[in-house]
């Protein structure tokens, strides 16, 4: 049985040189960018140590174990068996999204996004030559869901693609299989494409019913692409590796026709680490991480309810990102600025996720209970 994964000590974390621990001065608690504070899975450490020892630092090969490793992982974790022949690697999910969109939309065609959403989505659509069409998530009062009526209207009026976040960042929403099937049917009806960012998929909590978009039915397999990575669950973003996945014959042709340079942008260490992350030997570590994140998402809720009851927080179904509405505090549209200035806690700015993020912050709870508790205490002390 898996045991919870313990975060590294603050002393160890401050030795790190990545964005999370270098962007702000030492007195600031960094809970903004989506990095985690846990040690690597042992299988990944072993793979990287072996590569360094052997000097295995050349170009990514044309034949690698990554696609087969991911297919087996998806089978074990999601009950979905994508064909490795329908996959190609690249540097990261954002690059995969852009390369796919460039080939499935014409310049200035509209691409639907569902804010509040991962801020680079707006820029990625523009980089690919498209125009952002905003169809915000629906607030049900207890959670969020896709506004399928709004999406249908946008597709009917000419939008050519949907850039989906599944699970959703920043809300941690696991979209239902039924809503994904309906989305796919709408896209098929209007001749549109769905590109699904599934970077947080391995972090869906057990029992939440996570469904990969391409596994949501025949229509989804025909209209969809998925872009997947081990980077968020296993904290490998700096190593640069993601997979673009297609099921239909037409979409596989799109991936096959990508320039070879798209695949060569994959990091060699990223590929080796991702293959190790997706291996069965890393499942126990991932199960332990999910236990830790489950405890942390509940701790965050308890702390806010007890110490900052004005805050509105819904426990996410996936990931390690808490989406918190602080509007009732009267700290303006971007409360993270005041929290950074007066509380020395760095949170992600809510308005960056779209107009729906006004008054909100995103808090990364992929860390120790002690750091989460200290961060909330610092925020409370501002009042």
Short mmCIF file of C-alpha atoms in Angstrom, two decimals:
data_model
loop_
_atom_site.label_atom_id
_atom_site.label_comp_id
_atom_site.label_asym_id
_atom_site.label_seq_id
_atom_site.Cartn_x
_atom_site.Cartn_y
_atom_site.Cartn_z
CA UNK A 1 0.00 0.00 0.00
CA UNK A 2 1.25 3.45 -0.90
CA UNK A 3 2.39 5.84 1.82
CA UNK A 4 1.96 9.63 1.58
CA UNK A 5 4.90 11.45 -0.01
CA UNK A 6 6.58 13.93 2.31
CA UNK A 7 7.67 17.33 1.02
CA UNK A 8 11.30 18.34 1.28
CA UNK A 9 12.35 20.67 4.07
CA UNK A 10 12.36 24.42 3.52
CA UNK A 11 16.17 24.36 3.73
CA UNK A 12 16.33 21.78 0.93
CA UNK A 13 13.79 23.63 -1.18
CA UNK A 14 15.68 26.91 -0.97
CA UNK A 15 18.64 25.16 -2.60
CA UNK A 16 16.58 24.64 -5.73
CA UNK A 17 17.27 27.00 -8.64
CA UNK A 18 13.98 26.67 -10.55
CA UNK A 19 11.35 29.40 -11.01
CA UNK A 20 9.39 28.66 -7.86
CA UNK A 21 12.34 29.14 -5.50
CA UNK A 22 14.23 31.87 -7.38
CA UNK A 23 11.58 34.36 -8.53
CA UNK A 24 11.08 36.01 -5.11
CA UNK A 25 13.33 36.92 -2.16
CA UNK A 26 13.95 34.31 0.52
CA UNK A 27 11.38 35.77 2.91
CA UNK A 28 8.51 35.09 0.49
CA UNK A 29 6.62 31.78 0.55
CA UNK A 30 6.25 30.85 -3.15
CA UNK A 31 2.89 29.20 -3.86
CA UNK A 32 2.35 30.56 -7.37
CA UNK A 33 3.87 28.57 -10.23
CA UNK A 34 2.88 24.92 -10.73
CA UNK A 35 5.96 23.18 -9.34
CA UNK A 36 5.80 20.81 -6.40
CA UNK A 37 8.04 20.46 -3.37
CA UNK A 38 8.43 16.68 -3.27
CA UNK A 39 11.42 14.44 -4.02
CA UNK A 40 11.45 12.74 -7.40
CA UNK A 41 10.00 9.28 -7.79
CA UNK A 42 12.87 6.79 -7.28
CA UNK A 43 12.43 5.30 -10.75
CA UNK A 44 12.99 8.74 -12.29
CA UNK A 45 16.05 9.44 -10.15
CA UNK A 46 17.55 6.11 -11.20
CA UNK A 47 16.90 6.77 -14.90
CA UNK A 48 18.50 10.21 -14.78
CA UNK A 49 21.47 9.02 -12.74
CA UNK A 50 22.03 6.21 -15.24
CA UNK A 51 21.89 8.65 -18.16
CA UNK A 52 24.43 10.98 -16.52
CA UNK A 53 26.71 8.08 -15.66
CA UNK A 54 26.55 6.76 -19.25
CA UNK A 55 26.78 10.18 -20.88
CA UNK A 56 23.42 9.53 -22.53
CA UNK A 57 22.93 13.19 -23.41
CA UNK A 58 22.58 13.16 -27.19
CA UNK A 59 19.63 13.74 -29.49
CA UNK A 60 16.28 12.06 -28.92
CA UNK A 61 16.08 8.90 -30.99
CA UNK A 62 13.44 8.19 -33.64
CA UNK A 63 12.45 5.04 -31.75
CA UNK A 64 11.93 5.35 -27.98
CA UNK A 65 9.94 3.53 -25.27
CA UNK A 66 7.92 6.64 -24.34
CA UNK A 67 4.76 6.09 -26.39
CA UNK A 68 4.40 2.47 -25.29
CA UNK A 69 5.11 3.46 -21.68
CA UNK A 70 2.37 6.11 -21.78
CA UNK A 71 -0.12 3.75 -23.45
CA UNK A 72 0.37 1.20 -20.67
CA UNK A 73 0.08 3.94 -18.04
CA UNK A 74 -3.19 5.20 -19.53
CA UNK A 75 -4.52 1.65 -19.52
CA UNK A 76 -3.65 1.12 -15.84
CA UNK A 77 -4.77 4.54 -14.60
CA UNK A 78 -7.68 5.46 -16.89
CA UNK A 79 -8.81 2.26 -18.59
CA UNK A 80 -7.88 3.74 -21.95
CA UNK A 81 -5.39 2.15 -24.35
CA UNK A 82 -4.20 4.70 -26.92
CA UNK A 83 -2.20 3.32 -29.83
CA UNK A 84 1.49 4.30 -29.61
CA UNK A 85 1.44 4.65 -33.39
CA UNK A 86 -0.77 7.71 -32.93
CA UNK A 87 1.71 9.62 -30.75
CA UNK A 88 4.60 12.02 -31.30
CA UNK A 89 6.69 13.80 -28.71
CA UNK A 90 7.68 17.44 -28.41
CA UNK A 91 9.12 19.79 -25.81
CA UNK A 92 6.03 20.56 -23.76
CA UNK A 93 2.24 20.68 -23.81
CA UNK A 94 2.13 24.33 -24.87
CA UNK A 95 4.29 23.63 -27.91
CA UNK A 96 2.17 20.62 -28.80
CA UNK A 97 -1.00 22.71 -28.64
CA UNK A 98 0.44 25.39 -30.94
CA UNK A 99 1.79 22.92 -33.49
CA UNK A 100 -1.58 21.12 -33.70
CA UNK A 101 -3.67 24.30 -33.87
CA UNK A 102 -1.50 25.69 -36.66
CA UNK A 103 -2.50 22.72 -38.78
CA UNK A 104 -6.22 22.49 -38.01
CA UNK A 105 -7.29 26.14 -38.19
CA UNK A 106 -6.78 28.85 -40.78
CA UNK A 107 -5.37 32.25 -39.79
CA UNK A 108 -7.86 34.38 -37.83
CA UNK A 109 -10.26 31.49 -37.23
CA UNK A 110 -11.75 31.40 -33.75
CA UNK A 111 -10.72 28.95 -31.03
CA UNK A 112 -12.92 28.47 -27.95
CA UNK A 113 -11.39 28.59 -24.48
CA UNK A 114 -13.22 28.25 -21.15
CA UNK A 115 -12.07 30.85 -18.63
CA UNK A 116 -11.04 31.12 -15.93
CA UNK A 117 -8.31 29.10 -17.58
CA UNK A 118 -4.54 28.58 -17.65
CA UNK A 119 -3.26 32.02 -18.76
CA UNK A 120 -1.02 30.86 -21.65
CA UNK A 121 -4.10 29.48 -23.46
CA UNK A 122 -4.91 33.00 -24.65
CA UNK A 123 -1.39 33.47 -25.99
CA UNK A 124 -1.12 29.98 -27.52
CA UNK A 125 -4.22 30.53 -29.64
CA UNK A 126 -2.75 33.79 -30.94
CA UNK A 127 0.66 32.18 -31.53
CA UNK A 128 -1.07 29.56 -33.67
CA UNK A 129 -2.72 32.33 -35.73
CA UNK A 130 -6.18 32.02 -34.21
CA UNK A 131 -8.52 34.36 -32.38
CA UNK A 132 -9.67 33.57 -28.84
CA UNK A 133 -13.39 32.94 -28.37
CA UNK A 134 -14.27 33.06 -24.67
CA UNK A 135 -16.99 30.69 -23.44
CA UNK A 136 -16.61 30.79 -19.64
CA UNK A 137 -17.22 27.80 -17.40
CA UNK A 138 -20.67 27.69 -15.81
CA UNK A 139 -20.73 28.11 -12.04
CA UNK A 140 -23.28 25.58 -10.78
CA UNK A 141 -23.19 26.87 -7.20
CA UNK A 142 -21.23 23.85 -6.04
CA UNK A 143 -18.70 23.54 -8.84
CA UNK A 144 -17.99 24.35 -12.47
CA UNK A 145 -18.94 22.74 -15.76
CA UNK A 146 -18.57 23.35 -19.46
CA UNK A 147 -21.17 25.73 -20.89
CA UNK A 148 -22.23 23.38 -23.66
CA UNK A 149 -24.97 25.69 -24.90
CA UNK A 150 -22.49 28.54 -25.19
CA UNK A 151 -19.98 26.30 -26.97
CA UNK A 152 -22.69 25.12 -29.36
CA UNK A 153 -23.55 28.72 -30.19
CA UNK A 154 -19.93 29.62 -30.84
CA UNK A 155 -19.40 26.59 -33.06
CA UNK A 156 -22.59 27.34 -34.96
CA UNK A 157 -21.35 30.88 -35.60
CA UNK A 158 -18.06 29.67 -37.03
CA UNK A 159 -15.55 28.83 -34.29
CA UNK A 160 -13.31 26.08 -35.67
CA UNK A 161 -11.69 24.56 -32.60
CA UNK A 162 -11.99 24.11 -28.84
CA UNK A 163 -8.90 24.28 -26.63
CA UNK A 164 -10.00 22.17 -23.67
CA UNK A 165 -8.34 21.91 -20.25
CA UNK A 166 -9.09 18.42 -18.89
CA UNK A 167 -8.79 18.38 -15.86
CA UNK A 168 -9.33 22.11 -15.69
CA UNK A 169 -6.73 24.58 -14.44
CA UNK A 170 -7.26 26.56 -12.16
CA UNK A 171 -10.50 25.11 -10.79
CA UNK A 172 -9.37 21.47 -10.60
CA UNK A 173 -12.63 20.41 -12.29
CA UNK A 174 -12.82 16.89 -13.71
CA UNK A 175 -15.23 17.25 -16.62
CA UNK A 176 -17.87 14.53 -16.69
CA UNK A 177 -17.76 11.85 -19.36
CA UNK A 178 -21.24 12.94 -20.46
CA UNK A 179 -20.17 16.57 -20.99
CA UNK A 180 -17.10 15.44 -22.93
CA UNK A 181 -19.24 13.23 -25.17
CA UNK A 182 -21.62 16.12 -25.84
CA UNK A 183 -18.70 18.43 -26.57
CA UNK A 184 -17.33 15.90 -29.06
CA UNK A 185 -20.70 15.52 -30.76
CA UNK A 186 -21.04 19.30 -31.07
CA UNK A 187 -17.57 19.53 -32.60
CA UNK A 188 -18.39 16.73 -35.06
CA UNK A 189 -21.68 18.38 -36.01
CA UNK A 190 -19.90 21.63 -36.90
CA UNK A 191 -16.71 20.17 -38.39
CA UNK A 192 -14.54 21.49 -35.56
CA UNK A 193 -11.54 20.06 -33.69
CA UNK A 194 -10.98 19.65 -29.94
CA UNK A 195 -7.43 19.90 -28.58
CA UNK A 196 -7.38 18.62 -25.01
CA UNK A 197 -4.62 19.66 -22.60
CA UNK A 198 -4.44 16.71 -20.17
CA UNK A 199 -1.29 17.61 -18.28
CA UNK A 200 -3.05 17.32 -14.88
CA UNK A 201 -4.74 13.99 -15.69
CA UNK A 202 -2.45 11.78 -13.56
CA UNK A 203 -3.42 13.95 -10.58
CA UNK A 204 -7.17 13.30 -10.73
CA UNK A 205 -8.20 12.01 -7.33
CA UNK A 206 -9.58 8.44 -7.16
CA UNK A 207 -13.34 8.32 -7.51
CA UNK A 208 -13.66 11.60 -9.40
CA UNK A 209 -14.43 9.81 -12.68
CA UNK A 210 -11.71 11.33 -14.83
CA UNK A 211 -12.13 10.52 -18.54
CA UNK A 212 -9.48 11.28 -21.18
CA UNK A 213 -11.16 13.22 -23.98
CA UNK A 214 -10.20 10.71 -26.67
CA UNK A 215 -11.79 7.95 -24.58
CA UNK A 216 -15.14 9.77 -24.31
CA UNK A 217 -16.72 8.04 -27.30
CA UNK A 218 -16.47 7.54 -31.05
CA UNK A 219 -17.05 11.20 -31.84
CA UNK A 220 -14.29 12.27 -29.47
CA UNK A 221 -11.84 9.87 -31.09
CA UNK A 222 -12.65 11.41 -34.48
CA UNK A 223 -12.55 15.12 -33.58
CA UNK A 224 -9.91 15.17 -30.87
CA UNK A 225 -6.24 15.49 -30.14
CA UNK A 226 -4.77 15.12 -26.65
CA UNK A 227 -1.52 16.57 -25.38
CA UNK A 228 -0.17 14.80 -22.31
CA UNK A 229 2.89 14.93 -20.09
CA UNK A 230 4.40 13.62 -16.87
CA UNK A 231 5.63 17.09 -16.02
CA UNK A 232 2.98 18.23 -13.52
CA UNK A 233 2.43 15.00 -11.59
CA UNK A 234 6.13 14.13 -11.40
CA UNK A 235 7.57 17.70 -11.35
CA UNK A 236 9.54 17.36 -14.59
CA UNK A 237 8.66 20.60 -16.38
CA UNK A 238 12.27 21.69 -16.77
CA UNK A 239 13.21 18.51 -18.61
CA UNK A 240 10.93 19.26 -21.59
CA UNK A 241 8.85 16.35 -22.82
CA UNK A 242 5.20 15.92 -23.86
CA UNK A 243 3.22 13.65 -26.15
CA UNK A 244 0.69 14.62 -28.80
CA UNK A 245 -1.91 11.87 -29.20
CA UNK A 246 -4.36 11.20 -32.05
CA UNK A 247 -6.83 8.37 -32.61
CA UNK A 248 -8.41 9.03 -36.02
CA UNK A 249 -6.58 8.30 -39.27
CA UNK A 250 -6.89 11.93 -40.36
CA UNK A 251 -5.46 13.29 -37.12
CA UNK A 252 -2.63 10.76 -37.14
CA UNK A 253 -1.70 12.09 -40.56
CA UNK A 254 -1.57 15.59 -39.07
CA UNK A 255 0.94 14.41 -36.47
CA UNK A 256 2.99 12.39 -38.97
CA UNK A 257 3.35 15.44 -41.20
CA UNK A 258 4.79 17.63 -38.46
CA UNK A 259 8.40 18.62 -39.18
CA UNK A 260 10.94 16.34 -37.56
CA UNK A 261 12.26 19.38 -35.66
CA UNK A 262 9.04 19.40 -33.60
CA UNK A 263 9.97 16.00 -32.23
CA UNK A 264 13.66 16.85 -31.87
CA UNK A 265 12.69 19.65 -29.46
CA UNK A 266 11.92 16.90 -26.94
CA UNK A 267 14.51 16.88 -24.17
CA UNK A 268 16.50 13.65 -23.93
CA UNK A 269 16.38 13.76 -20.14
CA UNK A 270 12.71 14.64 -20.31
CA UNK A 271 11.96 11.60 -22.43
CA UNK A 272 13.94 9.25 -20.19
CA UNK A 273 12.31 10.69 -17.06
CA UNK A 274 8.80 10.54 -18.53
CA UNK A 275 9.21 6.92 -19.61
CA UNK A 276 10.29 6.10 -16.05
CA UNK A 277 7.39 8.10 -14.59
CA UNK A 278 4.86 6.20 -16.69
CA UNK A 279 6.39 2.82 -15.81
CA UNK A 280 4.50 0.52 -13.39
CA UNK A 281 7.29 0.90 -10.82
CA UNK A 282 6.31 4.57 -10.34
CA UNK A 283 2.64 3.86 -9.65
CA UNK A 284 3.14 3.46 -5.91
CA UNK A 285 4.89 6.83 -5.70
CA UNK A 286 2.07 8.49 -7.65
CA UNK A 287 -0.53 6.87 -5.39
CA UNK A 288 1.36 8.25 -2.40
CA UNK A 289 1.42 11.71 -3.95
CA UNK A 290 -2.35 11.58 -4.44
CA UNK A 291 -2.76 10.73 -0.76
CA UNK A 292 -0.65 13.74 0.18
CA UNK A 293 -2.54 16.08 -2.14
CA UNK A 294 -5.86 14.81 -0.86
CA UNK A 295 -4.80 15.65 2.70
CA UNK A 296 -3.48 19.06 1.58
CA UNK A 297 -6.61 20.08 -0.34
CA UNK A 298 -8.66 19.26 2.77
CA UNK A 299 -6.24 21.07 5.06
CA UNK A 300 -6.51 24.18 2.88
CA UNK A 301 -10.29 24.05 3.11
CA UNK A 302 -10.22 23.63 6.88
CA UNK A 303 -7.77 26.50 7.37
CA UNK A 304 -9.79 28.86 5.21
CA UNK A 305 -13.07 27.93 6.89
CA UNK A 306 -11.58 28.44 10.34
CA UNK A 307 -9.24 31.40 9.83
CA UNK A 308 -10.58 33.21 6.75
CA UNK A 309 -14.29 32.36 6.43
CA UNK A 310 -14.89 35.15 3.90
CA UNK A 311 -12.87 33.14 1.38
CA UNK A 312 -14.79 30.96 -1.08
CA UNK A 313 -12.99 27.71 -1.88
CA UNK A 314 -14.17 24.52 -3.53
CA UNK A 315 -11.98 21.49 -3.09
CA UNK A 316 -10.53 20.56 -6.49
CA UNK A 317 -11.06 17.13 -8.02
CA UNK A 318 -7.57 17.04 -9.51
CA UNK A 319 -4.17 18.62 -9.19
CA UNK A 320 -2.59 20.71 -6.47
CA UNK A 321 -4.01 24.14 -7.27
CA UNK A 322 -6.59 25.85 -5.07
CA UNK A 323 -8.83 28.46 -6.74
CA UNK A 324 -9.91 30.88 -4.01
CA UNK A 325 -12.35 33.78 -4.25
CA UNK A 326 -11.27 36.59 -1.91
CA UNK A 327 -13.70 39.20 -3.26
CA UNK A 328 -15.46 39.53 0.08
CA UNK A 329 -12.27 40.89 1.66
CA UNK A 330 -12.40 44.00 -0.49
CA UNK A 331 -8.79 43.69 -1.62
CA UNK A 332 -9.54 44.60 -5.23
CA UNK A 333 -9.51 42.72 -8.50
CA UNK A 334 -6.03 41.30 -7.90
CA UNK A 335 -5.71 40.46 -4.18
CA UNK A 336 -2.51 38.49 -4.77
CA UNK A 337 -0.65 41.81 -5.12
CA UNK A 338 -1.56 42.89 -1.59
CA UNK A 339 -0.88 39.40 -0.23
CA UNK A 340 2.61 39.48 -1.76
CA UNK A 341 3.35 43.00 -0.59
CA UNK A 342 2.03 42.73 2.97
CA UNK A 343 2.02 39.00 3.70
CA UNK A 344 5.10 37.85 1.77
CA UNK A 345 3.16 35.01 0.13
CA UNK A 346 3.36 34.69 -3.66
CA UNK A 347 0.13 33.44 -5.24
CA UNK A 348 -0.88 33.38 -8.89
CA UNK A 349 -2.81 36.49 -9.95
CA UNK A 350 -6.49 35.66 -10.49
CA UNK A 351 -7.14 38.15 -13.34
CA UNK A 352 -4.46 36.43 -15.43
CA UNK A 353 -6.93 33.57 -15.89
CA UNK A 354 -9.49 35.87 -17.53
CA UNK A 355 -12.04 38.42 -16.35
CA UNK A 356 -13.66 35.66 -14.29
CA UNK A 357 -10.55 35.65 -12.10
CA UNK A 358 -11.15 39.09 -10.64
CA UNK A 359 -10.94 38.91 -6.84
CA UNK A 360 -9.42 35.42 -7.00
CA UNK A 361 -6.03 33.87 -6.31
CA UNK A 362 -4.56 30.49 -7.22
CA UNK A 363 -2.64 28.78 -4.42
CA UNK A 364 -0.29 25.85 -5.03
CA UNK A 365 -0.75 23.33 -2.20
CA UNK A 366 1.76 20.85 -3.61
CA UNK A 367 3.98 21.41 -0.59
CA UNK A 368 4.15 20.63 3.13
CA UNK A 369 1.25 21.16 5.57
CA UNK A 370 3.52 23.50 7.52
CA UNK A 371 4.07 25.81 4.55
CA UNK A 372 0.35 25.81 3.68
CA UNK A 373 -0.52 26.66 7.28
CA UNK A 374 2.10 29.42 7.46
CA UNK A 375 0.86 30.93 4.21
CA UNK A 376 -2.73 31.12 5.43
CA UNK A 377 -1.62 32.60 8.74
CA UNK A 378 0.33 35.30 6.90
CA UNK A 379 -2.73 36.12 4.78
CA UNK A 380 -4.97 36.27 7.84
CA UNK A 381 -2.54 38.65 9.53
CA UNK A 382 -3.03 41.23 6.75
CA UNK A 383 -6.60 41.94 7.86
#
